[in-house]
PDB file of C-alpha atoms in Angstrom:
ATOM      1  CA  UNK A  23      -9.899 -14.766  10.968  1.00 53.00           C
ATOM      2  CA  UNK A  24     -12.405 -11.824   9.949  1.00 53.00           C
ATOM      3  CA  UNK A  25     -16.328 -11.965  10.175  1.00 57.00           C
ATOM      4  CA  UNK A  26     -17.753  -8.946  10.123  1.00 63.00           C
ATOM      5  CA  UNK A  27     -15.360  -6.302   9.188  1.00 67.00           C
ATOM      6  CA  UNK A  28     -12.224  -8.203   8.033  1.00 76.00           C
ATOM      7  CA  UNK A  29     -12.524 -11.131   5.708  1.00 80.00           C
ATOM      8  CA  UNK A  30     -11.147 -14.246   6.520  1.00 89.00           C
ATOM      9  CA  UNK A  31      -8.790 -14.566   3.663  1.00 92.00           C
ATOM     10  CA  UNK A  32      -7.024 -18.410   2.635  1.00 93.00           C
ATOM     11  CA  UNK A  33      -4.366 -18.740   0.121  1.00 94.00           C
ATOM     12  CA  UNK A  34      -2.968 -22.081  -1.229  1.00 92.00           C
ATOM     13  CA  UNK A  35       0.709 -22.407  -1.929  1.00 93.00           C
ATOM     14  CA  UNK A  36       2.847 -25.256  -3.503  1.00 91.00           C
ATOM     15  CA  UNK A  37       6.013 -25.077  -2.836  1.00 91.00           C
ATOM     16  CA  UNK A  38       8.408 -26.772  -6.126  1.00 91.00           C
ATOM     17  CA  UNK A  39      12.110 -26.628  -5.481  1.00 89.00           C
ATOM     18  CA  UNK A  40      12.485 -23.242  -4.178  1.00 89.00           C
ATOM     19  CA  UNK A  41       9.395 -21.566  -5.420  1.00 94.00           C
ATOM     20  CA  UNK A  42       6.186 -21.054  -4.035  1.00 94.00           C
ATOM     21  CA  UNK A  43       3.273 -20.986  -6.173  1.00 94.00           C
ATOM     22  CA  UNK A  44       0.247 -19.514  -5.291  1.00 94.00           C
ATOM     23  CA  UNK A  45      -2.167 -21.773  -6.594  1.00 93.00           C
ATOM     24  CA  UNK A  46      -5.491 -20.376  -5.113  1.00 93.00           C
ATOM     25  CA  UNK A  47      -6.989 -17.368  -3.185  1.00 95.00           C
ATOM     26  CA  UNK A  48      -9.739 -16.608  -1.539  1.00 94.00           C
ATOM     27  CA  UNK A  49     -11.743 -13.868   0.600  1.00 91.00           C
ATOM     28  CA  UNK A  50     -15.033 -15.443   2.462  1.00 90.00           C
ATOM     29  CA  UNK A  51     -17.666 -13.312   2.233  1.00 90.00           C
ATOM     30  CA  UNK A  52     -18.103 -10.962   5.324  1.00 88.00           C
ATOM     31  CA  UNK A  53     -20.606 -11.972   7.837  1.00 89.00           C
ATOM     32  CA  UNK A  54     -19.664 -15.739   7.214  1.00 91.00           C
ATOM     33  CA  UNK A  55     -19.920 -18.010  10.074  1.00 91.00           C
ATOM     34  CA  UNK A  56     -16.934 -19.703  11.576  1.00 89.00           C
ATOM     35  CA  UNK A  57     -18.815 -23.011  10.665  1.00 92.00           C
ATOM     36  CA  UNK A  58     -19.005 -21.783   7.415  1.00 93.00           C
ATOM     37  CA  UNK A  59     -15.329 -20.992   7.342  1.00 91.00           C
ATOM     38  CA  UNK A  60     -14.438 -24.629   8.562  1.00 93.00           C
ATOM     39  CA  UNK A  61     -16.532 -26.064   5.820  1.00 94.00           C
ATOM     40  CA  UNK A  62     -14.668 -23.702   3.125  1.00 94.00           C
ATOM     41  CA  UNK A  63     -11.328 -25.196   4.865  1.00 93.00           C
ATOM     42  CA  UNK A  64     -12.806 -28.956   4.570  1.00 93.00           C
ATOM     43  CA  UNK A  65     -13.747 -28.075   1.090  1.00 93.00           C
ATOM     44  CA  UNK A  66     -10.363 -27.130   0.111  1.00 92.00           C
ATOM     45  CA  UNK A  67      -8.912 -29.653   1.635  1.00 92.00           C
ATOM     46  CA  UNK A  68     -10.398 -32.040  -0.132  1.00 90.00           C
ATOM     47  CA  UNK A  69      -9.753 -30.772  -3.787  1.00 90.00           C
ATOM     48  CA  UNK A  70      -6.184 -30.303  -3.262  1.00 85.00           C
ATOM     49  CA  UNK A  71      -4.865 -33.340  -1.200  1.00 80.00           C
ATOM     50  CA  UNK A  72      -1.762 -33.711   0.959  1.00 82.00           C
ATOM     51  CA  UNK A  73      -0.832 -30.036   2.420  1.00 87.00           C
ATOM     52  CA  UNK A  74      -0.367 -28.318   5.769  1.00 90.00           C
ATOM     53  CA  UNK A  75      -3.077 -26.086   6.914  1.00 92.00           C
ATOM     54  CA  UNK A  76      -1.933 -22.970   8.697  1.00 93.00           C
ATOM     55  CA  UNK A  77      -4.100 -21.035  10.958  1.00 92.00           C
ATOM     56  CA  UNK A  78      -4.092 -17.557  12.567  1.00 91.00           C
ATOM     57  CA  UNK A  79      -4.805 -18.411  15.680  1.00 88.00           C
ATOM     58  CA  UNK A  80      -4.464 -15.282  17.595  1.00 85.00           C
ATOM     59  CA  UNK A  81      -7.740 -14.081  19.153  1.00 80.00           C
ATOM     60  CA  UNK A  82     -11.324 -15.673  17.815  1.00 78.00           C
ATOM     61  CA  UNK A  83      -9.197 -17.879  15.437  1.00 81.00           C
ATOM     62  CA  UNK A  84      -8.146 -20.535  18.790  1.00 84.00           C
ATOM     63  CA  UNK A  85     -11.841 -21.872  18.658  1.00 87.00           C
ATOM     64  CA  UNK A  86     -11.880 -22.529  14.776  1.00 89.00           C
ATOM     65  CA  UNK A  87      -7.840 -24.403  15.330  1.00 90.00           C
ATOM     66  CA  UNK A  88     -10.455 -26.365  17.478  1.00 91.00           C
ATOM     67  CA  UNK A  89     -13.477 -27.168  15.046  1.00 93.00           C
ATOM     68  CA  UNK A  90     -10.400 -27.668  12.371  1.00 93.00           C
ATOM     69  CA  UNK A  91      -8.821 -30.149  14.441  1.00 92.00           C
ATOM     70  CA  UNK A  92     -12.098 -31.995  15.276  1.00 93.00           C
ATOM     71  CA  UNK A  93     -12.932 -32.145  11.622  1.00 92.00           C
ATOM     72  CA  UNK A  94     -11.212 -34.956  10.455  1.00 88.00           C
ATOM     73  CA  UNK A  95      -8.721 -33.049   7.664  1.00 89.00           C
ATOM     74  CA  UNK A  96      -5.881 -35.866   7.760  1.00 87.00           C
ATOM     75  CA  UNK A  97      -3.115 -33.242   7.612  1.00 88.00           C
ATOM     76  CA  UNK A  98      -0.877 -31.246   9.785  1.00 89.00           C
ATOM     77  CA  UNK A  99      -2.884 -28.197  11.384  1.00 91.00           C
ATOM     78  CA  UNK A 100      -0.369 -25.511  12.820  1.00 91.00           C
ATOM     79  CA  UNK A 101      -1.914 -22.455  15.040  1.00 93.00           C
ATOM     80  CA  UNK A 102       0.471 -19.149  14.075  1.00 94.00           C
ATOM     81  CA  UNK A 103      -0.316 -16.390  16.992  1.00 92.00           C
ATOM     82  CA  UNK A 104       0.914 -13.092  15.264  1.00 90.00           C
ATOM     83  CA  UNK A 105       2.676 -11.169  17.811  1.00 87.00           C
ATOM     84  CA  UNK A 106       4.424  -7.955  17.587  1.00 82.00           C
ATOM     85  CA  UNK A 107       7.365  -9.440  19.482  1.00 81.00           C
ATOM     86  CA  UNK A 108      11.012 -10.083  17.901  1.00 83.00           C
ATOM     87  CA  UNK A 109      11.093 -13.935  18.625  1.00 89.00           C
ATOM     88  CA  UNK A 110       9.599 -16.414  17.133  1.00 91.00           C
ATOM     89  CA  UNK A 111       8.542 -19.323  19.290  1.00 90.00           C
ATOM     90  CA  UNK A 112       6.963 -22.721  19.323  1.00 88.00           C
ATOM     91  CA  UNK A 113       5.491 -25.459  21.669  1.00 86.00           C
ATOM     92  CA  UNK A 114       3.855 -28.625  19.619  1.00 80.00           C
ATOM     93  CA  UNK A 115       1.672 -27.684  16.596  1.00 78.00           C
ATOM     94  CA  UNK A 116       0.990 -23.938  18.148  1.00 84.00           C
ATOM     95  CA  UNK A 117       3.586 -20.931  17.206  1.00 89.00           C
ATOM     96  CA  UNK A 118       4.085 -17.435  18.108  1.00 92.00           C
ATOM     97  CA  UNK A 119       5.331 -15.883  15.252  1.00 93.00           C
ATOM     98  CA  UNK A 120       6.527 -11.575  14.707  1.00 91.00           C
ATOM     99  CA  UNK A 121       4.149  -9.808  12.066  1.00 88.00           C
ATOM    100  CA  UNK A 122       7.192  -8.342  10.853  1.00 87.00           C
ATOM    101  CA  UNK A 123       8.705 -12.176  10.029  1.00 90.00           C
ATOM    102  CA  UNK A 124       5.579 -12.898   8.120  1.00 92.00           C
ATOM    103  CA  UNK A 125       5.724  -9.617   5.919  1.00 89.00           C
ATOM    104  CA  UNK A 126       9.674 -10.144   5.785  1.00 89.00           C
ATOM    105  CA  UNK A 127       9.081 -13.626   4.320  1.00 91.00           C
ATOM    106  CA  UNK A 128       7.034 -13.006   1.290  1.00 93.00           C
ATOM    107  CA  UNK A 129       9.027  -9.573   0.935  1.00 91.00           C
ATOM    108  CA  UNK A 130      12.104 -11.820   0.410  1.00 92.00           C
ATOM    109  CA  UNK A 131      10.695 -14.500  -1.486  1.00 94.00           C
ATOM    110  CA  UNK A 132       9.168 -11.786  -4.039  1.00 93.00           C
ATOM    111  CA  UNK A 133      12.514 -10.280  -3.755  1.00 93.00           C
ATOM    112  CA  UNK A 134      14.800 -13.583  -4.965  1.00 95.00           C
ATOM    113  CA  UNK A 135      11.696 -13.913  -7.773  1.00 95.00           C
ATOM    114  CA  UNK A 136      10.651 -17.050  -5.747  1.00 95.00           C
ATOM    115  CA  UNK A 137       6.764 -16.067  -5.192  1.00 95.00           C
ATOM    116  CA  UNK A 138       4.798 -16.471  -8.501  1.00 95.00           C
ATOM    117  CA  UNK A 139       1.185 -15.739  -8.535  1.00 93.00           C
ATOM    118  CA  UNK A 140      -1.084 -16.741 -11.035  1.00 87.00           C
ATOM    119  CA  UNK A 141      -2.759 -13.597 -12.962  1.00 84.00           C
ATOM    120  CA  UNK A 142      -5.798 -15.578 -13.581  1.00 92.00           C
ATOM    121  CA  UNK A 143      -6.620 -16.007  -9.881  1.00 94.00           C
ATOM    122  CA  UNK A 144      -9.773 -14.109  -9.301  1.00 93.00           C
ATOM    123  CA  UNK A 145      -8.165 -12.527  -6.067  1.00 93.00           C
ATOM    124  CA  UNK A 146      -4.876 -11.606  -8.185  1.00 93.00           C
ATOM    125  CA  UNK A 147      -5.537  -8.361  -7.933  1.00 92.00           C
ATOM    126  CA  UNK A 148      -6.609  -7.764  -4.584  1.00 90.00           C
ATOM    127  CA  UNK A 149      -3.882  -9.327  -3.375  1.00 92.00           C
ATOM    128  CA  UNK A 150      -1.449  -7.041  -5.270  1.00 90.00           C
ATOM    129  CA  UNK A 151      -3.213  -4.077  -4.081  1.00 89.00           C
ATOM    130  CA  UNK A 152      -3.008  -5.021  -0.437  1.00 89.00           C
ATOM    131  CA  UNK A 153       0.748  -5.736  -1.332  1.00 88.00           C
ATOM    132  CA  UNK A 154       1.145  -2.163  -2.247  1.00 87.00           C
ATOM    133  CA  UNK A 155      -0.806  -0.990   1.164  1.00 83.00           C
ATOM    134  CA  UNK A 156       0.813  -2.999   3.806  1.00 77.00           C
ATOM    135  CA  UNK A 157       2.660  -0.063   5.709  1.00 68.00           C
ATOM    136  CA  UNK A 158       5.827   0.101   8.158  1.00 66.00           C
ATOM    137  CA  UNK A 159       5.742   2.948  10.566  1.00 63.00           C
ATOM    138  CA  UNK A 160       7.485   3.552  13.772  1.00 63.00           C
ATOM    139  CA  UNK A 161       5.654   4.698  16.438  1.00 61.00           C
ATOM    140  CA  UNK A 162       6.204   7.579  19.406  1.00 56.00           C
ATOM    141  CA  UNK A 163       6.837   4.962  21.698  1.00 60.00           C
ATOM    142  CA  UNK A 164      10.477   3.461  21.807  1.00 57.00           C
ATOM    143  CA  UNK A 165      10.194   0.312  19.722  1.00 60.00           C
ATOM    144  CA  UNK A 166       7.058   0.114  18.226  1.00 59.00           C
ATOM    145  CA  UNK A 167       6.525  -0.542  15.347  1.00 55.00           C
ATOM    146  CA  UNK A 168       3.023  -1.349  13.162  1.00 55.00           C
ATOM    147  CA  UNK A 169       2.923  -3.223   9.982  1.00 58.00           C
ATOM    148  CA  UNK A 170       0.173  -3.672   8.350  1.00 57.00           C
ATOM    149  CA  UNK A 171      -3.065  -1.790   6.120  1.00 51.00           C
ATOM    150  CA  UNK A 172      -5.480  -1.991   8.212  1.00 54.00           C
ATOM    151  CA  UNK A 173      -4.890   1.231   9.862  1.00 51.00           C
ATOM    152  CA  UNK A 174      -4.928   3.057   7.108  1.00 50.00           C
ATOM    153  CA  UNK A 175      -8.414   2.209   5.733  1.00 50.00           C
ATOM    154  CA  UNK A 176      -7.376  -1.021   3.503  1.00 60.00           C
ATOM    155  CA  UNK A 177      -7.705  -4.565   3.971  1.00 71.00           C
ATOM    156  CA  UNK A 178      -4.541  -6.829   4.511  1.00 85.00           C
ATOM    157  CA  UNK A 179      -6.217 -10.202   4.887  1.00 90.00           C
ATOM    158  CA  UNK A 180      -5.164 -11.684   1.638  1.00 93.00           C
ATOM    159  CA  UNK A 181      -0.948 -10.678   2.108  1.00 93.00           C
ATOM    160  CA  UNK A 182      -1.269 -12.479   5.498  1.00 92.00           C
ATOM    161  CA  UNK A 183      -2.925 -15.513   4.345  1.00 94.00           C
ATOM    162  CA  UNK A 184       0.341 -15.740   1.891  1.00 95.00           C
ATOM    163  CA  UNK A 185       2.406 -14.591   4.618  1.00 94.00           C
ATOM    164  CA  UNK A 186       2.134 -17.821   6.176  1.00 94.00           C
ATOM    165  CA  UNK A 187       1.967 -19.898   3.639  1.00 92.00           C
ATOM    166  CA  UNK A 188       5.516 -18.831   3.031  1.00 91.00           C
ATOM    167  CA  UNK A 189       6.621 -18.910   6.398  1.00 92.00           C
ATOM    168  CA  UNK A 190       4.955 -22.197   6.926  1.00 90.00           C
ATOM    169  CA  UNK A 191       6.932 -23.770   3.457  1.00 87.00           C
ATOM    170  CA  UNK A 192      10.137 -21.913   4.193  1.00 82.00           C
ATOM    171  CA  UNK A 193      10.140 -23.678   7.354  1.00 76.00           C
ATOM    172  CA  UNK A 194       9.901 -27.388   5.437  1.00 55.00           C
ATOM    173  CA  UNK A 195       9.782 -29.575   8.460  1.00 46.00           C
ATOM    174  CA  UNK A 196       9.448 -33.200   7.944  1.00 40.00           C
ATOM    175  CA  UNK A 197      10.463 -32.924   4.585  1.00 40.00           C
ATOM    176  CA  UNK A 198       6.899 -31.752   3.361  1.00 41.00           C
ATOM    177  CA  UNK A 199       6.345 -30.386   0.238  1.00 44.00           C
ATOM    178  CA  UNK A 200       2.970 -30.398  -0.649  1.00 50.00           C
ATOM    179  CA  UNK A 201       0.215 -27.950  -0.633  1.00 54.00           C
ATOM    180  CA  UNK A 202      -0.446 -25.055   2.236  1.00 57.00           C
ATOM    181  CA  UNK A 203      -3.404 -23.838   3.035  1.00 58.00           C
ATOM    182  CA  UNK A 204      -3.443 -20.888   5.337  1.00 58.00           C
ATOM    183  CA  UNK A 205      -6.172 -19.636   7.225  1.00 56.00           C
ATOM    184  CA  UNK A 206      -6.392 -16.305   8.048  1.00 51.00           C
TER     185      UNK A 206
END
């Protein structure tokens, strides 16, 4: 979730067989309200039917889980907190998922030729330069590591928004299928 200096960034994936298809993108436009976001999200919704809707729900992205749960969307609505742990962990329809897992999902997905984006998306681009920025550097300290752009001047909004779509459809719990629609 970004407002004033991040965007928040959605992607919508459909995963067919063993591909994901990244069927839309999006960047809200800074300085968007987080009713404004949940509307987008309703919006979305809508237009493309059964799906999953994944949320980053680490920080100021808890309250929206909340005014996306209230809002009626008829689908599954998982809250992802990104951690910089190594374990991923779960209790009901809330996760605690590495930053590193997220990244190493779509990085193996693009890698087996199993992510396909669609040139003609308006955020195409973007999201293929942000792809090119996301950075892994080890830190001073024993065992840190960061992952990411953002310290380095660039945006990474859009390559987590796919980040877990993919992680959400690679998990394919209850044998769904349909359309994701991350949050991020």
């Amino acid at each position: 979730m970004g407002k004033r200096h991040d965007h928040t960034a959605m992607a919508v994936v459909e995963k067919v067989k063993d591909m994901l298809l990244v069927r839309h993108l999006e960047r809200v436009p800074l300085g968007t309200p987080y009713t404004g976001v949940v509307a987008r999200v309703v919006e979305i919704v809508q237009q493309v039917g059964s799906c999953a809707v994944v949320v980053d729900g680490t920080g100021v992205g808890e309250p929206v889980v909340d005014a996306l749960r209230r809002s009626g969307l008829g689908c599954e609505i998982t809250a992802v907190t990104i951690t910089g742990g190594e374990r991923q962990s779960r209790a009901g329809l809330r996760s605690s998922v590495p930053k590193q897992d997220l990244i190493a999902g779509v990085q193996m997905a693009m890698e087996k030729g199993h992510l396909r984006v669609a040139r003609k998306l308006e955020d195409a681009g973007a999201l293929v330069k942000e792809l090119l920025n996301v950075r892994i550097t080890a830190g001073l300290a024993a065992g840190k590591v960061r992952i990411g752009a953002d310290g380095y001047g660039e945006h990474d909004d859009l390559v987590i928004a796919l980040a877990l779509a993919c992680w959400r459809a690679q998990r394919r719990e209850n044998g769904f299928g349909g359309g994701l629609l991350p949050v991020y």
